Coordinates of C-alpha atoms in Angstrom, one line a residue:
X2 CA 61.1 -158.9 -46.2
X3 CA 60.8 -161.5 -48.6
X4 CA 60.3 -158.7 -51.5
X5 CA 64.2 -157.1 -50.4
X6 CA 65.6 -160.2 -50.5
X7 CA 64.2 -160.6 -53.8
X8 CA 65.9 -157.6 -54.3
X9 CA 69.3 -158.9 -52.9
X10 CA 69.2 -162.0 -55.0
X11 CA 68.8 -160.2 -58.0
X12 CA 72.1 -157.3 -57.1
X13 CA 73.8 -160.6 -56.4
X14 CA 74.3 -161.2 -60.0
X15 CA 75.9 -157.6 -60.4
X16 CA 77.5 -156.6 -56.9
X17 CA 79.2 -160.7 -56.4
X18 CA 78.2 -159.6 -52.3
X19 CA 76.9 -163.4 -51.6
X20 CA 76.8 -162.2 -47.7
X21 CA 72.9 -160.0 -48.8
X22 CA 71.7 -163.3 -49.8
X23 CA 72.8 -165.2 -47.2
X24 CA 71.6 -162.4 -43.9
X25 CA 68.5 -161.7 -46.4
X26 CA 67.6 -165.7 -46.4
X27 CA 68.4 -166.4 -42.7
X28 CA 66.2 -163.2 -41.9
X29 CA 63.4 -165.0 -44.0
X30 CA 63.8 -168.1 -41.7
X31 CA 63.6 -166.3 -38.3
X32 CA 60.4 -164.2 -39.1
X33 CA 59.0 -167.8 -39.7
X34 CA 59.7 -170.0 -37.0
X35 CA 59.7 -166.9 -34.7
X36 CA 56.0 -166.3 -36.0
X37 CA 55.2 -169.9 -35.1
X38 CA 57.0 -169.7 -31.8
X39 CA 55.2 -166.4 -30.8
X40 CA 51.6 -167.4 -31.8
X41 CA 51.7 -170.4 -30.4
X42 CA 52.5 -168.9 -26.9
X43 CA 50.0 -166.4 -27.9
X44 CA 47.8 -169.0 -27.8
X45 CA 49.2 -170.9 -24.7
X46 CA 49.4 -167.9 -22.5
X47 CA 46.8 -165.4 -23.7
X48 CA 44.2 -167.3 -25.6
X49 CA 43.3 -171.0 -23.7
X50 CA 43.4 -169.4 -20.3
X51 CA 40.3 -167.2 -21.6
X52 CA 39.7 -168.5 -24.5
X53 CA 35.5 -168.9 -24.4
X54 CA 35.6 -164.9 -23.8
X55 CA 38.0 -163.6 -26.5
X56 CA 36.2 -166.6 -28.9
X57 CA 32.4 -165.2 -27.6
X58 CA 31.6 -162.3 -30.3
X59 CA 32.7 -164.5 -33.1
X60 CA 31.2 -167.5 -31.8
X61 CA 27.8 -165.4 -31.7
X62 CA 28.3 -164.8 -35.5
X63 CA 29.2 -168.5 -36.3
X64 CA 25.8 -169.6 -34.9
X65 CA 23.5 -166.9 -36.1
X66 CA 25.1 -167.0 -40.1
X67 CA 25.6 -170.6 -40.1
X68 CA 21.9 -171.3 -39.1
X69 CA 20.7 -168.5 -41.7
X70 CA 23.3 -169.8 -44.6
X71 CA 21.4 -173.3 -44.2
X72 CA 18.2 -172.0 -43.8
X73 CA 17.8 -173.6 -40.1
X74 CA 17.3 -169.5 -39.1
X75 CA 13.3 -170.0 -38.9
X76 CA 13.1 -173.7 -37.9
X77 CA 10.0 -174.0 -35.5
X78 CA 10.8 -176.1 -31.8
X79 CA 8.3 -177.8 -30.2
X80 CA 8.1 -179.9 -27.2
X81 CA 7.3 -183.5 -27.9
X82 CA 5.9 -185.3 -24.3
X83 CA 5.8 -189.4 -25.0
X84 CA 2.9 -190.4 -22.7
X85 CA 3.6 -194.2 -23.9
X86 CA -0.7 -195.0 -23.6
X87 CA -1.1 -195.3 -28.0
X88 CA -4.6 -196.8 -27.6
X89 CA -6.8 -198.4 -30.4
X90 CA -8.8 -195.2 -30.4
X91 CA -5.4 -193.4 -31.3
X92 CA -4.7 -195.7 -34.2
X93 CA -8.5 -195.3 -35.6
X94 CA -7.8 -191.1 -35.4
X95 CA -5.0 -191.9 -37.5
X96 CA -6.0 -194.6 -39.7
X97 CA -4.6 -192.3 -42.9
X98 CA -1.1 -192.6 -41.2
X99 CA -1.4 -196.4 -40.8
X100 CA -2.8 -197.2 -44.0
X101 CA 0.4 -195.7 -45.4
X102 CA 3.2 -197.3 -43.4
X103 CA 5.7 -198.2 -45.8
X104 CA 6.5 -201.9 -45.9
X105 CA 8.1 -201.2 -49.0
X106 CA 11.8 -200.7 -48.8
X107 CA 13.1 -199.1 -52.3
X108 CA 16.1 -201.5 -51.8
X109 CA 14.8 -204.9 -52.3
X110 CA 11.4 -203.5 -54.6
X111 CA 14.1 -202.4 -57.0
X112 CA 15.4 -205.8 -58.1
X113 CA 11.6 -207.2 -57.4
X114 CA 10.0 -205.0 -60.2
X115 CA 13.1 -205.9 -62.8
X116 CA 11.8 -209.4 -62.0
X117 CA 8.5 -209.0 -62.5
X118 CA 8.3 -206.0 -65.0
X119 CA 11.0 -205.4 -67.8
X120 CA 9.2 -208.5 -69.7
X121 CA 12.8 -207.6 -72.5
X122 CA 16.4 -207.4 -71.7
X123 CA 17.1 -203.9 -73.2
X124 CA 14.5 -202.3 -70.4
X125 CA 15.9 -201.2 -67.2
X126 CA 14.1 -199.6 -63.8
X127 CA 17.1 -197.5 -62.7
X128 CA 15.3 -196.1 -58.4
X129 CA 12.1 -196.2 -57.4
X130 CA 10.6 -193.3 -56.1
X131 CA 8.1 -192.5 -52.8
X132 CA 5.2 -190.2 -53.9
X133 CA 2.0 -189.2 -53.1
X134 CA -1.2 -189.4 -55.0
X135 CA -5.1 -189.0 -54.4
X136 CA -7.1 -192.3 -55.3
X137 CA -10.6 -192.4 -54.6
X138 CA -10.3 -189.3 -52.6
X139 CA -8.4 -190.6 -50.1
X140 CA -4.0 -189.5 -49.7
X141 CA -2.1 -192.8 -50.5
X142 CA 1.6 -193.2 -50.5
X143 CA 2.8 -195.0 -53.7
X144 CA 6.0 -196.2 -55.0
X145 CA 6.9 -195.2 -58.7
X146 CA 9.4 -196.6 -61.0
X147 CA 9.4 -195.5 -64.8
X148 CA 10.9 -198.3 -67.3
X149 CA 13.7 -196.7 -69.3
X150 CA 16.1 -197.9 -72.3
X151 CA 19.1 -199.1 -71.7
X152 CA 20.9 -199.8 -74.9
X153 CA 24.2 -201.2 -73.7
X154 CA 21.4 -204.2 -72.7
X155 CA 20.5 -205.6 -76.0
X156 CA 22.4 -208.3 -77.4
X157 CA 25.7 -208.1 -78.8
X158 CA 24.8 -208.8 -82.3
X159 CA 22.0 -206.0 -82.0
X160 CA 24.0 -203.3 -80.6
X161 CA 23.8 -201.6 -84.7
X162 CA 24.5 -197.9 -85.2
X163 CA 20.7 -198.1 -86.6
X164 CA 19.9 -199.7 -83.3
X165 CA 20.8 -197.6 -81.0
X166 CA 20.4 -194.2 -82.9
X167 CA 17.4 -194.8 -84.5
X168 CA 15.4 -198.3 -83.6
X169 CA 15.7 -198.1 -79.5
X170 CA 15.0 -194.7 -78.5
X171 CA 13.1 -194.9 -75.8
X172 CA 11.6 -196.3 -72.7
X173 CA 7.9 -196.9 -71.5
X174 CA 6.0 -196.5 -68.9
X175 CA 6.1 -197.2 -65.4
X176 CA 5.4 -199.2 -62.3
X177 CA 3.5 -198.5 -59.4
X178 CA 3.1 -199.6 -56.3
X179 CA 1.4 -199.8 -53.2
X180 CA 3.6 -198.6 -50.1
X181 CA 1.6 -201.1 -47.8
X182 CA 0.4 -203.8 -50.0
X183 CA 1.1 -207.4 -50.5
X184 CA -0.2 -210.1 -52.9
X185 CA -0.7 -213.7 -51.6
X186 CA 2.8 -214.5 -52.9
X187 CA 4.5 -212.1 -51.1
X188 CA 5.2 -209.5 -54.2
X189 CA 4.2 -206.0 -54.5
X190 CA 0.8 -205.1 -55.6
X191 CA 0.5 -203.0 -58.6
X192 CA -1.2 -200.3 -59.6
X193 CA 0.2 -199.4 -63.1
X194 CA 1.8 -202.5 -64.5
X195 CA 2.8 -204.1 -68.3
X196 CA 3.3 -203.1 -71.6
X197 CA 1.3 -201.2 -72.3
X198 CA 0.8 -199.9 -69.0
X199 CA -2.6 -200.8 -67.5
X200 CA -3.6 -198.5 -64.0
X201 CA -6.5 -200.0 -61.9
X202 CA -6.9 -196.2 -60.8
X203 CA -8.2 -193.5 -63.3
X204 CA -6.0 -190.8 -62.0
X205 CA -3.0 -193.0 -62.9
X206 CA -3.5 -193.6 -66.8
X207 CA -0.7 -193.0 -68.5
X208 CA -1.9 -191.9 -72.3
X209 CA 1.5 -190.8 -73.1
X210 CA 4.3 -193.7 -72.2
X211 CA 7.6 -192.6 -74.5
X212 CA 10.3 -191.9 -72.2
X213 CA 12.7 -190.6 -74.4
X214 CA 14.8 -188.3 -71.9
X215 CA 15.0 -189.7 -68.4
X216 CA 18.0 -190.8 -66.1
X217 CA 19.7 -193.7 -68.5
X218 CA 18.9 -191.4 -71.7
X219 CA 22.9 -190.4 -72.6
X220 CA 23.3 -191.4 -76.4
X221 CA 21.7 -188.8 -78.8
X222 CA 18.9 -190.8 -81.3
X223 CA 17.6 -189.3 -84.8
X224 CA 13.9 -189.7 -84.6
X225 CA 11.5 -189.6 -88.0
X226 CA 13.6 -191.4 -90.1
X227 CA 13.0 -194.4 -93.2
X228 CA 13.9 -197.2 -90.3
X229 CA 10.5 -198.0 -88.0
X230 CA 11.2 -196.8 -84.6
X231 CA 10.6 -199.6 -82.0
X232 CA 7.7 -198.8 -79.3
X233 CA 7.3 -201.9 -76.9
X234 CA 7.0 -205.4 -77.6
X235 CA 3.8 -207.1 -78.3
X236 CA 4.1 -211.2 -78.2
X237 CA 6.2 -212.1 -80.6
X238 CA 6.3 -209.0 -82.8
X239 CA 7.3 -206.0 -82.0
X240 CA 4.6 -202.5 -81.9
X241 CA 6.5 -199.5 -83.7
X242 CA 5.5 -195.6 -83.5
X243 CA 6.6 -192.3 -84.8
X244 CA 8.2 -189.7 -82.3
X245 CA 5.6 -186.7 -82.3
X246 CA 7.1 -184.4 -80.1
X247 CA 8.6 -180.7 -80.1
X248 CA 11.9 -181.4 -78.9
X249 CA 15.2 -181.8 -81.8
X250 CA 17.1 -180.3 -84.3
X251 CA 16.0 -180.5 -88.1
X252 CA 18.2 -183.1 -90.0
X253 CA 17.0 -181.3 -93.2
X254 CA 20.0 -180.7 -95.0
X255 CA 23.6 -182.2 -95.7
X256 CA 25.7 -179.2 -93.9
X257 CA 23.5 -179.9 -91.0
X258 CA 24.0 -183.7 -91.0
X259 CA 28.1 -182.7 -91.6
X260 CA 27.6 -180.6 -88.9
X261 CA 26.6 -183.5 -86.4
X262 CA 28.5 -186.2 -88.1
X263 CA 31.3 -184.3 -86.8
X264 CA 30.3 -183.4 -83.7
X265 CA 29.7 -187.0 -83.0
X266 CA 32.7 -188.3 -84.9
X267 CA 30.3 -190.2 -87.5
X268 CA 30.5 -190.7 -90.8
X269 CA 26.8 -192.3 -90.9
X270 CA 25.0 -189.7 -89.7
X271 CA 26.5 -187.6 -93.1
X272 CA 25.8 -191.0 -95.6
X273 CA 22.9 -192.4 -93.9
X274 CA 20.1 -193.1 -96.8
X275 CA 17.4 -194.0 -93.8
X276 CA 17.7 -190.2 -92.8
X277 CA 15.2 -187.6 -94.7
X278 CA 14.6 -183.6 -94.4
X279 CA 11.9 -184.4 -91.6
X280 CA 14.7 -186.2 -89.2
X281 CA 15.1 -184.7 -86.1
X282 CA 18.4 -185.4 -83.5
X283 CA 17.4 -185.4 -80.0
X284 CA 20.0 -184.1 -77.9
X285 CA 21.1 -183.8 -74.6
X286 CA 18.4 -186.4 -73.0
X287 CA 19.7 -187.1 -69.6
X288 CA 17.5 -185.1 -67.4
X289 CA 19.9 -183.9 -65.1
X290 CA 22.8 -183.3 -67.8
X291 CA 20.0 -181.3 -69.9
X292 CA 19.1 -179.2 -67.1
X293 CA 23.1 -178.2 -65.9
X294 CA 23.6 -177.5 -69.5
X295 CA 20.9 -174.9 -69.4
X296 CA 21.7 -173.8 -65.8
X297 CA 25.1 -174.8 -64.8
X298 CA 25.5 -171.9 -61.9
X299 CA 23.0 -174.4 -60.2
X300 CA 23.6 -177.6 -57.7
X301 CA 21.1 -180.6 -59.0
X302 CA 19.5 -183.0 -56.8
X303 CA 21.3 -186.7 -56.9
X304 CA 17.6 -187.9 -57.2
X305 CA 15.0 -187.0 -60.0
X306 CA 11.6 -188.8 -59.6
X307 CA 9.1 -189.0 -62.0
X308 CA 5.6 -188.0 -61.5
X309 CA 2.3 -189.0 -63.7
X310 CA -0.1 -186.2 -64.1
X311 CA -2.9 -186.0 -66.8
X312 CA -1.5 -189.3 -68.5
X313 CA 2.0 -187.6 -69.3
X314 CA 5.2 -188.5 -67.4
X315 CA 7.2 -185.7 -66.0
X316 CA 10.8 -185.5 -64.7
X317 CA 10.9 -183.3 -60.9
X318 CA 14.1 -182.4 -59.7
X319 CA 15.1 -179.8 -57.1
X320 CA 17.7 -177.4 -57.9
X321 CA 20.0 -175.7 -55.0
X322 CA 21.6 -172.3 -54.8
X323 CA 25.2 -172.6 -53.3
X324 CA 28.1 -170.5 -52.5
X325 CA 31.4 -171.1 -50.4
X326 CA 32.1 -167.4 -49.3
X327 CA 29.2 -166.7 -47.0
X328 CA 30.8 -165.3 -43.8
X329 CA 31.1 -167.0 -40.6
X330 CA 29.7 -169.9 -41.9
X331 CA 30.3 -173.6 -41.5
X332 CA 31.5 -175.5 -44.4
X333 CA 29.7 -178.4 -45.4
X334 CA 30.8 -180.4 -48.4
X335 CA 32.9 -177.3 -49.8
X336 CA 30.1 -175.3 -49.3
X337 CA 29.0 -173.1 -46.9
X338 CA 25.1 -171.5 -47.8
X339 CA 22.4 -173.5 -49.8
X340 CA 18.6 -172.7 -50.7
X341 CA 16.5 -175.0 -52.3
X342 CA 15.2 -172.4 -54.8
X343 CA 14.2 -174.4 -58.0
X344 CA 12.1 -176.8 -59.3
X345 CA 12.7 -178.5 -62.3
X346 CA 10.2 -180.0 -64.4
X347 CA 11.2 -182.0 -67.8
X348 CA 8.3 -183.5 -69.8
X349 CA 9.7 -187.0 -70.4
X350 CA 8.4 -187.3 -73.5
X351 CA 9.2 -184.3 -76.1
X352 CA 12.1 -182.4 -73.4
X353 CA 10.4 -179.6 -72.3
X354 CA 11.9 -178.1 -69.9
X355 CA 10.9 -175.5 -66.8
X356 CA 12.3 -173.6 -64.1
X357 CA 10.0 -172.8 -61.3
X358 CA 11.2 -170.3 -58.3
X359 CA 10.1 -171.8 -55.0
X360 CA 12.2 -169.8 -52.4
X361 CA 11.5 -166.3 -54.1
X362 CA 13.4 -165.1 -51.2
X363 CA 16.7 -166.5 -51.6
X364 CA 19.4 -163.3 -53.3
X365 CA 21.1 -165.8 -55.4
X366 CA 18.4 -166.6 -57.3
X367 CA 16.9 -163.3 -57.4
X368 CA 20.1 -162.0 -59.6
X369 CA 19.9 -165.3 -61.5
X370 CA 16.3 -164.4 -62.4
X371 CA 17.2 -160.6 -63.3
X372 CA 20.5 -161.8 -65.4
X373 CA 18.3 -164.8 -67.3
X374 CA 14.7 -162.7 -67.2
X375 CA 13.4 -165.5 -69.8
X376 CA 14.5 -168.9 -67.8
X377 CA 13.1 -168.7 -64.6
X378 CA 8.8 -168.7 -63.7
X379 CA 7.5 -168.4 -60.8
X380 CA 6.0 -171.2 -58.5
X381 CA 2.5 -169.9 -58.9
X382 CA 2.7 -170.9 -63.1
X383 CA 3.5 -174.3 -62.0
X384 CA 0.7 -176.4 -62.8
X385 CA -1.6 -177.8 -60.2
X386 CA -1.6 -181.4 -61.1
X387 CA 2.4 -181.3 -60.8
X388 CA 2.4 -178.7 -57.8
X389 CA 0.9 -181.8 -56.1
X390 CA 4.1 -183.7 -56.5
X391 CA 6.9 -181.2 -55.0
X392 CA 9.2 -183.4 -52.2
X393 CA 11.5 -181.4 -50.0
X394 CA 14.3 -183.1 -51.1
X395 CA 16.4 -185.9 -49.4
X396 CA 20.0 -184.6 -49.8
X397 CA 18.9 -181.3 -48.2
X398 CA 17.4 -182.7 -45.2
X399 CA 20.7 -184.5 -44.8
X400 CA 23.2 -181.3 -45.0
X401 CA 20.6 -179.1 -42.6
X402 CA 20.1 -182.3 -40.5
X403 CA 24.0 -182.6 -40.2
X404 CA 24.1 -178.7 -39.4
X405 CA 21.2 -178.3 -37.1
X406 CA 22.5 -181.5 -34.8
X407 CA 24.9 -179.0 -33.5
X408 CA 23.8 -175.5 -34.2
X409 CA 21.0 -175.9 -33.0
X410 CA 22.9 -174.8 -29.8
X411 CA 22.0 -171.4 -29.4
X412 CA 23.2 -170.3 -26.1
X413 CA 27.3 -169.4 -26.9
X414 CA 28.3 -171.5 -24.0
X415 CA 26.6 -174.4 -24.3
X416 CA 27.7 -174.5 -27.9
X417 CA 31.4 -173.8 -27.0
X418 CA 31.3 -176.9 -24.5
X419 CA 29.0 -179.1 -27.5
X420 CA 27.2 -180.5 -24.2
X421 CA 24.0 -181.1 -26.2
X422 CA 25.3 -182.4 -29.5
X423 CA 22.9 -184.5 -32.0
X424 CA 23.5 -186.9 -34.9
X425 CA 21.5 -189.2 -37.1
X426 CA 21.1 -192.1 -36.1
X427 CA 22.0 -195.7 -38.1
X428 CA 19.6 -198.5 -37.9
X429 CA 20.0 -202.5 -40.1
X430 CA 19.4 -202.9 -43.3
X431 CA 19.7 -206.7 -44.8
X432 CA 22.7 -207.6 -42.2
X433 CA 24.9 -204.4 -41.8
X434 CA 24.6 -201.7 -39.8
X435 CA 24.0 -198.3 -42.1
X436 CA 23.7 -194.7 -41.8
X437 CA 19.3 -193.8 -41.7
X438 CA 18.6 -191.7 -44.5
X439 CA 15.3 -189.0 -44.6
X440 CA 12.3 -191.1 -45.4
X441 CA 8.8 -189.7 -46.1
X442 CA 5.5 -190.5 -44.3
X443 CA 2.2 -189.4 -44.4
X444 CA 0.7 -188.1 -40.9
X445 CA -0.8 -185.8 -38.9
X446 CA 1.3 -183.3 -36.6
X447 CA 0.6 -182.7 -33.3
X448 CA -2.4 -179.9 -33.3
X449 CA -3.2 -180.4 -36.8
X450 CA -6.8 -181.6 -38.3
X451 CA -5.7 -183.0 -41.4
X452 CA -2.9 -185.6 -42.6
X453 CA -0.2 -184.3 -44.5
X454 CA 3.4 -185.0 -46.8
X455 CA 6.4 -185.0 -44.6
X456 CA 9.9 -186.0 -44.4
X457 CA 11.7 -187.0 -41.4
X458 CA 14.6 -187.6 -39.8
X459 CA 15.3 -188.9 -35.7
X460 CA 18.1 -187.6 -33.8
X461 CA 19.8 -189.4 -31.1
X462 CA 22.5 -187.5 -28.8
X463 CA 26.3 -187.6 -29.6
X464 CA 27.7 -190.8 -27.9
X465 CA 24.1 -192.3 -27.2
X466 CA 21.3 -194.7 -29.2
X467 CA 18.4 -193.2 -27.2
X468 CA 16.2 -190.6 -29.7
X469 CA 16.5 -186.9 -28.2
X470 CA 14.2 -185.1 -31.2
X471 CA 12.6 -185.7 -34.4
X472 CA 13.2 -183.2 -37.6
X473 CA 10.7 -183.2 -40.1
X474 CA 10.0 -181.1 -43.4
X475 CA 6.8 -180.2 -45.1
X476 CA 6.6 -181.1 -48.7
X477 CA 2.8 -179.8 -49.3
X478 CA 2.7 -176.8 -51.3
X479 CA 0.3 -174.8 -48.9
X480 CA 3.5 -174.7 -46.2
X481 CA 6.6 -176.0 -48.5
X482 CA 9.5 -175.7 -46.5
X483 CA 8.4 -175.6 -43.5
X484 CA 11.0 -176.9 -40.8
X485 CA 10.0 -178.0 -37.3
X486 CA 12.0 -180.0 -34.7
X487 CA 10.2 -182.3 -31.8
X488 CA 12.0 -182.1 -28.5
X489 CA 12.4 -185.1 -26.4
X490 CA 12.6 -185.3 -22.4
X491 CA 15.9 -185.4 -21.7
X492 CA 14.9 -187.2 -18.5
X493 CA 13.0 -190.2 -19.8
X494 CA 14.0 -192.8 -22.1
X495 CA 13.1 -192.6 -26.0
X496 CA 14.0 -195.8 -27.9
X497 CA 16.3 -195.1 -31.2
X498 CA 16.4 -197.0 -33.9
X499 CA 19.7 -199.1 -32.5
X500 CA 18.1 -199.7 -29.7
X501 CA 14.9 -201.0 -31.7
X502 CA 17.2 -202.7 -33.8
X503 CA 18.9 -204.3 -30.3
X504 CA 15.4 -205.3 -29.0
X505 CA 14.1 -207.2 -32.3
X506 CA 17.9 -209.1 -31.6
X507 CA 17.6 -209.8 -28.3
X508 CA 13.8 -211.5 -29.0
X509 CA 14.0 -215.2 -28.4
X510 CA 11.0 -215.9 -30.5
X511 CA 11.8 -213.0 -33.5
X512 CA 15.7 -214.4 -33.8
X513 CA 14.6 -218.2 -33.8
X514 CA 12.3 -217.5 -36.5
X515 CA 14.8 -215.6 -38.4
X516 CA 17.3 -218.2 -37.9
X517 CA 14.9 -220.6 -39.4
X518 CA 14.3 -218.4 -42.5
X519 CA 18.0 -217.5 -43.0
X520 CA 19.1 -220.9 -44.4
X521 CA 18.4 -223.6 -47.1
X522 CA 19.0 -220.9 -50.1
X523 CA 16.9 -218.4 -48.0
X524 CA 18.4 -214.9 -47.3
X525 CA 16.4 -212.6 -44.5
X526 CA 16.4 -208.9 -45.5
X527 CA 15.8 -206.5 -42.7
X528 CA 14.5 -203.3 -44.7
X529 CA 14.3 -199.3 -43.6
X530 CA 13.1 -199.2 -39.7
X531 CA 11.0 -195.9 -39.7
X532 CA 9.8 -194.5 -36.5
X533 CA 6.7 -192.8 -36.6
X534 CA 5.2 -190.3 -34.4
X535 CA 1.3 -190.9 -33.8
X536 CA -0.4 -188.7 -31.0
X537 CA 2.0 -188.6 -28.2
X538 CA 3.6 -192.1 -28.9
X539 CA 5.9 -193.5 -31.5
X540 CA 5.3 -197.1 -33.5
X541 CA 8.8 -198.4 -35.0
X542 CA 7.9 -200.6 -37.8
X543 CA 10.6 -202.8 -39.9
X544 CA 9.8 -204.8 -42.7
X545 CA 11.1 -208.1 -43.2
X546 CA 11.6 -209.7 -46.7
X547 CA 12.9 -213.3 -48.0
X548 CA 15.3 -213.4 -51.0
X549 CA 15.2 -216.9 -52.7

């Protein structure tokens, strides 16, 4: 229709016979609000009166694609039965599990190690990181935080082109820490610590402390050059080094130095003296920017950690496979499928970059590999010493988590009706009520032997604040990926984290003394409340911290 009156309009200008026009326009406007009136008593009359039976077959579909797309198709469901008997002998069984409760919330150890730790104003610890390591052959949860560079931190009058191209280049070392441990003072007890970085545990050196690409590295810096490159501060002088890595591009002659002056819209990098044929420009240094450049048909983690293995540091960061056309799926965030299918490793130092498959069976990345054959390795050429640090990652857990709380409705009708709807739960963090993100914590399943790396996440019914199930994620390599979901009675009572929350309020003696801490230029901070599972019982444990 609307072609002929396209048609009509453009006679009109030859045949003066307005009326075409006119008919051909008012036709327009009746198939339109006469479509609207029509299928919305198609949907009045015909559809809502039997609407769960017409709706059945693609409802089916919605469920089984939507639970495949996220990769929920395989998650294991198990019956959790809380007996509520925990005994001593139950906590001795699990004395690995309870020797890594994290009292450590990321939150306030952030501004704690800046305290204690960046000894100069032009170092900056940007997250701190929950890891596991294996010190003196026992599993222990650690917290790591690698001390980067931040140039726009140095003074005013120091803030030089030489500066920050070619003086402050990079950061060094790390801090870590403890999940569980407390000094006498009430700071965290470290393992790595200073300038330059001294570990109390072997397997924890760091022989190679240069962070020169890392989360804060964005400006490019020219490394080998006439002006001494600064490498940490020792007293009252200053310690300097030369950059012996693979990583950048030969300065070595005056169309390549045009070439970059340009790029970067400098004059000095072409008229520098201090620059000689052995410069090098890194480039690129921001770990996640270097690896989109590389791979930009991939979705990048928000959250790179940093991992010490054989006294190097190493960048890990998950990469996702995404796509917003898979059928019948639910849309998440403008996308509708995801795999975690790579790991990326950078070597903090020199830039080295790697791309490990660890979902081999994901399509996506299958074509990727065969259109790139060069990029890509396989998880098995992953070293072991860094295969010992892979994390299922956080911002997953939270779009399968979001997913799963209602698709996990198999049956069509119950799913139609969303009678059995789940949701994450929120718990208080400082004074404020916030959403509970994925934490990690080392334990033993139910039925297992051995204590392994896992991150969780509670449920709590739609409308409700009791717990109905627990989702947790295997990060060990041996089972990677691995999804399983703890079913709770639906006829007893499981506290939430709210609820926990609402009992440590309603506690004469905990609120007095709270009261009492929160004043004379004292601040209480109420940190992450994790639940753990332990045999057939939970333990909720929340930290509480003093800000001067």
């Amino acid at each position: 229709t609307t072609i002929i009156v396209s048609l009509f309009c453009f006679l009109h200008a030859y045949t003066k016979n307005f009326k075409l026009v006119v008919y051909g326009l008012a036709a327009i406007a009746i198939l339109l609000f006469g479509g609207i009136f029509i299928s919305s008593m198609v949907q009045k009359v015909y559809v809502e009166p039997n609407e769960f039976n017409l709706e059945k077959e693609y409802l089916e579909r919605n469920i089984q694609h939507t639970l495949y797309a996220y990769d929920l198709a395989d998650v294991k469901v198990r019956d959790f039965p809380v007996s509520y008997n925990l005994s001593a002998q139950d906590l001795s069984n699990n004395e690995v599990t309870i020797e890594n409760v994290r009292l450590w919330d990321w939150r306030p150890l952030l501004p704690t190690n800046r305290q204690l730790q960046l000894f100069r104003t032009y170092y900056d610890f940007v997250d701190v990181d929950v890891d596991r390591y294996t010190i003196d052959g026992k599993l222990r949860q650690l917290m790591v935080s690698p001390r980067e560079l931040d140039q726009n931190q140095l003074d005013d009058k120091a803030k030089t082109w030489i500066n920050k191209h070619f003086v402050f280049t990079h950061g060094y070392g790390a801090v870590v820490s403890p999940v569980n441990r407390v000094s006498p003072e009430g700071l965290p007890e470290l393992f790595v610590q200073d300038i330059p970085p001294k570990s109390v545990h072997e397997n924890l050196a760091i022989t190679q402390p240069g962070i020169y690409f890392g989360e804060e590295a964005h400006e490019y810096v020219v490394i080998n050059t006439k002006s001494k490159e600064f490498d940490y501060p020792l007293g009252n002088e200053n310690v300097f080094a030369t950059y012996g890595g693979k990583d950048g591009v030969p300065l070595s002659s005056m169309l390549r130095r045009a070439i970059y002056g340009i790029k970067f819209s400098s004059l000095n990098l072409f008229v520098s003296g201090a620059i000689t044929k052995e410069s090098k420009i890194l480039l690129n240094r921001n770990v996640k920017e270097r690896a989109s450049i590389i791979a930009p048909f991939l979705q990048y983690d928000s959250d790179p950690y940093i991992v010490i293995s054989e006294g190097k540091l190493f960048w890990m960061m998950d990469a996702y496979t995404t796509s917003r056309s898979f059928p019948y799926s639910e849309s998440v965030s403008g996308i509708n499928y995801i795999r975690n299918a790579v790991k990326v490793v950078v070597d903090a130092y020199d830039g080295t970059i790697s791309f490990y498959i660890v979902d081999d069976k994901d399509p996506i990345i299958q074509n990727y590999a065969k259109i790139f054959p060069g990029l890509f390795k396989s998880m098995n050429e992953m070293p072991g010493s860094l295969k010992e640090h892979i994390r299922y990652p956080e911002d997953m857990m939270r779009i399968q988590s979001t997913i799963y709380g209602t698709y996990h409705m198999k049956d069509v009708q119950v799913f139609y009706n969303k009678e059995d709807s789940w949701r994450t739960s929120k718990e208080i963090y400082d004074s404020s009520e916030v959403e509970m993100r994925p934490y990690f914590v080392i334990m033993k399943l139910p039925g297992d032997k051995e204590e392994g790396f896992y991150l969780i996440t509670p449920y709590i019914p739609r409308g409700k604040d009791n717990m109905i199930a627990w989702f947790t994620a295997y990060s060990d390599p041996e089972q990677y990926g691995t999804l399983e979901v703890f079913e709770l009675s639906k006829q007893e009572l499981v506290y939430g984290p709210m609820q926990i929350e609402a009992r440590i309020n309603q506690d004469t003696e905990i609120s007095q003394q709270l009261t009492l801490w929160n004043q004379q230029g004292s601040e209480v901070i109420r940190g992450n409340l994790l639940v753990i599972p332990i045999e057939q019982s939970f333990i909720y444990i929340e930290p509480i911290y003093l800000k001067s």
